[in-house]
mmCIF file of C-alpha atoms and ligand atoms in Angstrom:
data_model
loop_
_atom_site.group_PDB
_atom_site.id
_atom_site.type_symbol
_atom_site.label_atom_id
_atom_site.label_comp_id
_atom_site.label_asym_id
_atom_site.label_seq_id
_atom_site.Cartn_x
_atom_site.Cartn_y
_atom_site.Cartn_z
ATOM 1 C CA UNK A 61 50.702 219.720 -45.661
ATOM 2 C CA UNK A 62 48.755 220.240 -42.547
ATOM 3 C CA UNK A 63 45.777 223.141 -42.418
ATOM 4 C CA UNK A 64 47.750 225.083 -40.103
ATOM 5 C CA UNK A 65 51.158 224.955 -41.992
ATOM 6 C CA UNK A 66 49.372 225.904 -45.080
ATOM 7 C CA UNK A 67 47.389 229.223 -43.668
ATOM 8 C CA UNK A 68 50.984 230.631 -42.366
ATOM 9 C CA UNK A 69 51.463 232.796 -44.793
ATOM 10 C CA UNK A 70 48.101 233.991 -44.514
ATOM 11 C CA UNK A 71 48.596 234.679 -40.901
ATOM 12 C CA UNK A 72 51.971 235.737 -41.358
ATOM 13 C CA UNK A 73 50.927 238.658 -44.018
ATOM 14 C CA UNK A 74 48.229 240.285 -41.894
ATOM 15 C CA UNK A 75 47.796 242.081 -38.776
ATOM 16 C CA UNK A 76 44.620 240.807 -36.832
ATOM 17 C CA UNK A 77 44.860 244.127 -34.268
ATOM 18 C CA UNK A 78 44.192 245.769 -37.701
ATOM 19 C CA UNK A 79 41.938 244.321 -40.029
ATOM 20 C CA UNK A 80 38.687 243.026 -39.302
ATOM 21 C CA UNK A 81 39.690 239.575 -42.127
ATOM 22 C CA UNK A 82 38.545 236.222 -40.179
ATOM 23 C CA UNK A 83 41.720 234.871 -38.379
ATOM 24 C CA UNK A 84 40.594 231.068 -39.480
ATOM 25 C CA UNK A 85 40.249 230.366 -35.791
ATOM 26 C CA UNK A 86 36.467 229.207 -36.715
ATOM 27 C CA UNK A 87 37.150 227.161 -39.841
ATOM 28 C CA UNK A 88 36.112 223.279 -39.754
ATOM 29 C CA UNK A 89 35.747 220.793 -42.342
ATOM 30 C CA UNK A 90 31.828 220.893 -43.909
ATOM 31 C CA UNK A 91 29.566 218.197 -45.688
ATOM 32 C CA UNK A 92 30.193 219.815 -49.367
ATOM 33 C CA UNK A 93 32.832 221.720 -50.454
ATOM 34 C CA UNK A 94 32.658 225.823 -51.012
ATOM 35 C CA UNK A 95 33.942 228.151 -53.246
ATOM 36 C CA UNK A 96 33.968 231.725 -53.594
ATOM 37 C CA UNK A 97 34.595 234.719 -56.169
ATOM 38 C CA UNK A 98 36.090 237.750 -53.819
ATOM 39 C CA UNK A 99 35.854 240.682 -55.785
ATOM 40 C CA UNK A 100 38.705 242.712 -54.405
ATOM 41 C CA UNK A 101 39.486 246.466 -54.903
ATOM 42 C CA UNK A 102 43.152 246.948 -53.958
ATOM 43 C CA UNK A 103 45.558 248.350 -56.055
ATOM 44 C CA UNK A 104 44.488 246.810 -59.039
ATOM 45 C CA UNK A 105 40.309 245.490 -58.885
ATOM 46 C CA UNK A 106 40.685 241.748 -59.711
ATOM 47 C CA UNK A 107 38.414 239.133 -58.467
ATOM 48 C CA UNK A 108 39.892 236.286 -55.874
ATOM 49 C CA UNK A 109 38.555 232.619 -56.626
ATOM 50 C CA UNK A 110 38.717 229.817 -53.648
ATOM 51 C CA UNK A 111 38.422 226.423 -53.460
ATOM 52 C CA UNK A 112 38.258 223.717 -51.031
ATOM 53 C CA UNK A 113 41.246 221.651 -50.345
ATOM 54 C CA UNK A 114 41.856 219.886 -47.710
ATOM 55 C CA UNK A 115 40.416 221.999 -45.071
ATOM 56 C CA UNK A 116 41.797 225.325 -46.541
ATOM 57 C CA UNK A 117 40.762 227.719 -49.368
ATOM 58 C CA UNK A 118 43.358 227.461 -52.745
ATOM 59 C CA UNK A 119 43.589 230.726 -53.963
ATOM 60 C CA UNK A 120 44.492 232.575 -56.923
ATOM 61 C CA UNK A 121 44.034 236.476 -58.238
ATOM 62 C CA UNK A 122 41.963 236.786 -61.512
ATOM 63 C CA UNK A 123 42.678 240.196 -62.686
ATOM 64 C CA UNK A 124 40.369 239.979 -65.748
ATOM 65 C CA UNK A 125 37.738 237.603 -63.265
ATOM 66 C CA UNK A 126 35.895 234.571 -64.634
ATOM 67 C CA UNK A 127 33.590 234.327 -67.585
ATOM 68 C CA UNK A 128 30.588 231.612 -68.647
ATOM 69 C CA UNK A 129 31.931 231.802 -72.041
ATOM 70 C CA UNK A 130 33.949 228.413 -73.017
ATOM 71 C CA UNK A 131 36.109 230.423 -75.413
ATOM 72 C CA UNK A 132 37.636 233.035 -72.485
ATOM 73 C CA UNK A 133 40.361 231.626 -70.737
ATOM 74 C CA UNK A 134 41.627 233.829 -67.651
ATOM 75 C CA UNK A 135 45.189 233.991 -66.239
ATOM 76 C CA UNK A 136 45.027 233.053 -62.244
ATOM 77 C CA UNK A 137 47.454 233.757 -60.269
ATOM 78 C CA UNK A 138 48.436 232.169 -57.083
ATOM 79 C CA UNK A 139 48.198 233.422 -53.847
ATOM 80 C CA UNK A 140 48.188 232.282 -50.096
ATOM 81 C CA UNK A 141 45.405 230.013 -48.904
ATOM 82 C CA UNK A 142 42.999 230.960 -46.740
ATOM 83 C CA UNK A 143 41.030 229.931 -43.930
ATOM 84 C CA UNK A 144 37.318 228.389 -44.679
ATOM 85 C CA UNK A 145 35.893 231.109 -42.711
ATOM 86 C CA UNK A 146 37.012 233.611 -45.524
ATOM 87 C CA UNK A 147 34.409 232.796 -47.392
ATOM 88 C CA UNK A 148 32.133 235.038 -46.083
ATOM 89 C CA UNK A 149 34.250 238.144 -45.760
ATOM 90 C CA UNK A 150 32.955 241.491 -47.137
ATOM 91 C CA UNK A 151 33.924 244.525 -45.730
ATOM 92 C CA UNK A 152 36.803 246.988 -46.153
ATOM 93 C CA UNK A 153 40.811 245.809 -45.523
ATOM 94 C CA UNK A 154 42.462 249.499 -43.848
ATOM 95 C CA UNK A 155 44.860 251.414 -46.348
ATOM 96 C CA UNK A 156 48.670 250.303 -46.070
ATOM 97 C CA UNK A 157 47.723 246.789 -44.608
ATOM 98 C CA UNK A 158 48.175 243.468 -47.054
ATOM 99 C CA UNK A 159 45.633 243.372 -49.547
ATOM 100 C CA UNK A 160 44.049 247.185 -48.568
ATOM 101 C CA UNK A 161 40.739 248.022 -49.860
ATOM 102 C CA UNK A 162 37.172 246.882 -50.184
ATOM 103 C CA UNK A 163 36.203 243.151 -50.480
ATOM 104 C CA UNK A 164 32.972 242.129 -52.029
ATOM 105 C CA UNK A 165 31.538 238.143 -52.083
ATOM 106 C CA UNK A 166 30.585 238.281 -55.631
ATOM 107 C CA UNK A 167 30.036 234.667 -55.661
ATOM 108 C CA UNK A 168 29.632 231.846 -53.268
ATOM 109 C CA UNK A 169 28.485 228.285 -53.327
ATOM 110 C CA UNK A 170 29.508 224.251 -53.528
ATOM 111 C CA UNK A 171 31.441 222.557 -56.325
ATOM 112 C CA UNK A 172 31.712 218.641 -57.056
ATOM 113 C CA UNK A 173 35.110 217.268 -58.360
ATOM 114 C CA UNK A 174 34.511 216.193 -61.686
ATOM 115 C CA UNK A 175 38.270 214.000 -61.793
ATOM 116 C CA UNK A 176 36.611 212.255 -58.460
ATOM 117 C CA UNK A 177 33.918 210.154 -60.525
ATOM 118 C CA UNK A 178 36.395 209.548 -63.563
ATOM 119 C CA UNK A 179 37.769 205.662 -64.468
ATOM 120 C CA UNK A 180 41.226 207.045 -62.041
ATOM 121 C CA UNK A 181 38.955 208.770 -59.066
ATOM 122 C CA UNK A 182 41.715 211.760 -58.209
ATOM 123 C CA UNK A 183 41.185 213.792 -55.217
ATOM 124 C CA UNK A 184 41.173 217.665 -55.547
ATOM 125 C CA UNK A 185 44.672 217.583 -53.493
ATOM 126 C CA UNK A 186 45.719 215.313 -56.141
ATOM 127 C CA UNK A 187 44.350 217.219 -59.202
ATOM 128 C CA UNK A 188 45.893 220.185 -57.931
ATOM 129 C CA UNK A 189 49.010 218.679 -57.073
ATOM 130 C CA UNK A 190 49.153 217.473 -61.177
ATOM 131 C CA UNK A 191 48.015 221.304 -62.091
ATOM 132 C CA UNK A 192 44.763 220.402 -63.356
ATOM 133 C CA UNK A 193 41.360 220.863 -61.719
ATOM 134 C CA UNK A 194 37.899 219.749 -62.947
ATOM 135 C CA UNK A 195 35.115 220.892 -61.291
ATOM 136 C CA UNK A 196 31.456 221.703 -61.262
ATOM 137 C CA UNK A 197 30.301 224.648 -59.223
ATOM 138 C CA UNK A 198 27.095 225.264 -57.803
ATOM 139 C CA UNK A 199 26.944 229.288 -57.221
ATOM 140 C CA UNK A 200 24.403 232.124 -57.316
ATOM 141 C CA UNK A 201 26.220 233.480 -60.848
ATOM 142 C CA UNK A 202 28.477 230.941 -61.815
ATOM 143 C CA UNK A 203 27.268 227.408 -62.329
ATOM 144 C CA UNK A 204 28.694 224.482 -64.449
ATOM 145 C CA UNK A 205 31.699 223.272 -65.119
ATOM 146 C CA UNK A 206 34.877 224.750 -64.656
ATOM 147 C CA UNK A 207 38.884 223.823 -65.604
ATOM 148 C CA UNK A 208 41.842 225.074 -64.213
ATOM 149 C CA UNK A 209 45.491 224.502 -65.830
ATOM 150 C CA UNK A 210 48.854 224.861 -64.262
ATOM 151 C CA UNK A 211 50.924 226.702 -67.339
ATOM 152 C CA UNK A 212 54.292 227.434 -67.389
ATOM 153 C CA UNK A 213 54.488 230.174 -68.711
ATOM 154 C CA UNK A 214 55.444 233.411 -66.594
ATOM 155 C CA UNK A 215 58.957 232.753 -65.554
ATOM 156 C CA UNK A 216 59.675 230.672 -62.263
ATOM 157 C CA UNK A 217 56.223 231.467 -60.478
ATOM 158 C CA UNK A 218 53.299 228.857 -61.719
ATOM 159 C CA UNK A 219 50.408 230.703 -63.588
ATOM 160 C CA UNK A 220 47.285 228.777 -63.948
ATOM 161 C CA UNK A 221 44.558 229.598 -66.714
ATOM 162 C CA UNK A 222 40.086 229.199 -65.096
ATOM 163 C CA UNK A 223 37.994 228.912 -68.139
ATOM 164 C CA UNK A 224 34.079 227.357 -68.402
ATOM 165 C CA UNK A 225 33.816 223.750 -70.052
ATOM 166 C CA UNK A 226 31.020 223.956 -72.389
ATOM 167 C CA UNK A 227 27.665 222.831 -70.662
ATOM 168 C CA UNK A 228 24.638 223.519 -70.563
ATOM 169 C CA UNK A 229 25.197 226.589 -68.286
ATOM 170 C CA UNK A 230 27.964 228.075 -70.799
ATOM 171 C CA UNK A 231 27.062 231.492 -72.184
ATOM 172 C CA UNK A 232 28.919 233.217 -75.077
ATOM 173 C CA UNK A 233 28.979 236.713 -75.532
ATOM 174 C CA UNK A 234 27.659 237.297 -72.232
ATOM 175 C CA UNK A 235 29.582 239.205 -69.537
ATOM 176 C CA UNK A 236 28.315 238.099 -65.895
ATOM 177 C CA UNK A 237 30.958 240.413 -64.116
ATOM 178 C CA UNK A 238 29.085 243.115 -66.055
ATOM 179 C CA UNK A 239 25.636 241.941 -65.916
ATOM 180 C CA UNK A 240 26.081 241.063 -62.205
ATOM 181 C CA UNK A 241 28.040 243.183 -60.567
ATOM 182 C CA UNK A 242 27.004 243.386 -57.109
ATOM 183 C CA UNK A 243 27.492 240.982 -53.415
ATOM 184 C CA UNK A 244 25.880 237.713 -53.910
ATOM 185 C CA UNK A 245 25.156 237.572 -50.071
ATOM 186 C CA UNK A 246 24.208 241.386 -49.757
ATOM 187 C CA UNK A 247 23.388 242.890 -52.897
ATOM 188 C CA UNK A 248 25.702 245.402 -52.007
ATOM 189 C CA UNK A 249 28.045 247.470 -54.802
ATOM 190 C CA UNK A 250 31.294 248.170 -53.872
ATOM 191 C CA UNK A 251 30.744 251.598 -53.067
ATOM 192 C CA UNK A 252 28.511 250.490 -50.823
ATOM 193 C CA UNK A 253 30.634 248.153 -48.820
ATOM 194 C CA UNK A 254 32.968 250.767 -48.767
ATOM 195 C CA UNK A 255 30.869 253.483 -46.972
ATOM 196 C CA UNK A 256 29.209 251.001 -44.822
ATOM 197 C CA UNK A 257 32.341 249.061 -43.742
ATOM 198 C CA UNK A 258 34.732 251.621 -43.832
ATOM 199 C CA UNK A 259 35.245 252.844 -40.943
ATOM 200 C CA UNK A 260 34.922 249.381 -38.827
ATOM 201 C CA UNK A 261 37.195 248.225 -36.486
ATOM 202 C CA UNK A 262 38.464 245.097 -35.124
HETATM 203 MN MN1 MN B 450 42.871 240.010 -53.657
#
């Protein structure tokens, strides 16, 4: 799947007149590979996790959000990809429009593909294709080693479970999303975001 055949139903669910989301025109292939934790409050708050693949961000909705404890395993749900660019968008999505409400970057940084330096090197298009991800992240909260499993569980749409591989950086009984709840790029809360971006338009 090309870049641009995979972002069309991120283009095709969103209004650029409307909100001020990146329209991936800027996104480019980079050294090392991001990811980011979007903590998103729409309907429901639930915090968006993204990966690099392939020149695009694989996406899923976390509506409990990640934890550093090995023994918490989190339902994520697919959604679209989106752009590279992404990555870096905080700011408020205007009421009625896909995904309305504010957007925080809780967490951003690199990863390394764990299943690349294995005895069968597999790509992270190729792990993802087999619905399993290993990875190790580099961010400003989370940091170690991460799975993802394609379940199939849930009926006909895939539902993946995110959970910390015990490391060194795995904490029990610790809850980051509480201990840490504000931007990672801006320090901002929520609230924040909300009164400063709210009123922006495109
Ligand atoms: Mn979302």
């Amino acid at each position: 799947m090309t870049q641009d055949d995979s972002l069309k139903n991120y283009h095709a669910k969103r209004d650029f007149t409307k909100t001020t989301e990146p329209d991936g025109g800027d996104s480019g292939a980079r050294e090392t590979p991001i990811f980011v934790v979007q903590k998103h409050d729409a309907s429901h708050l639930h915090y968006d996790f993204r990966i690099e693949i392939d020149g695009a961000l694989k996406s899923w909705a976390v509506p409990k959000g990640p934890s550093m404890d090995p023994k918490v395993k989190r339902l994520a749900i697919p959604t679209e990809d989106h752009p590279l660019d992404y990555a870096s968008f905080e700011g408020v999505i205007p009421k009625g429009e896909y995904g309305g409400g504010t957007v925080m970057v809780w967490d951003i940084g690199t990863f390394r593909n764990l299943k690349a330096e294995g005895e069968e090197p597999l790509s992270m298009a190729e792990s993802y294709t087999k619905g399993h991800l290993d990875f190790h992240i580099e961010g400003k909260k989370l940091r170690g080693a991460f799975t993802m499993i394609r379940t199939k569980r849930g009926g006909a749409k895939p539902q993946w479970l995110l959970w910390k591989k015990k490391d060194g950086f795995a904490a029990s009984g610790r809850d980051i999303l509480v201990d840490e709840p504000n931007s990672a790029t801006t320090g901002r809360s929520l609230e924040q975001i909300s009164v400063e971006e709210g009123d922006q338009q495109p």
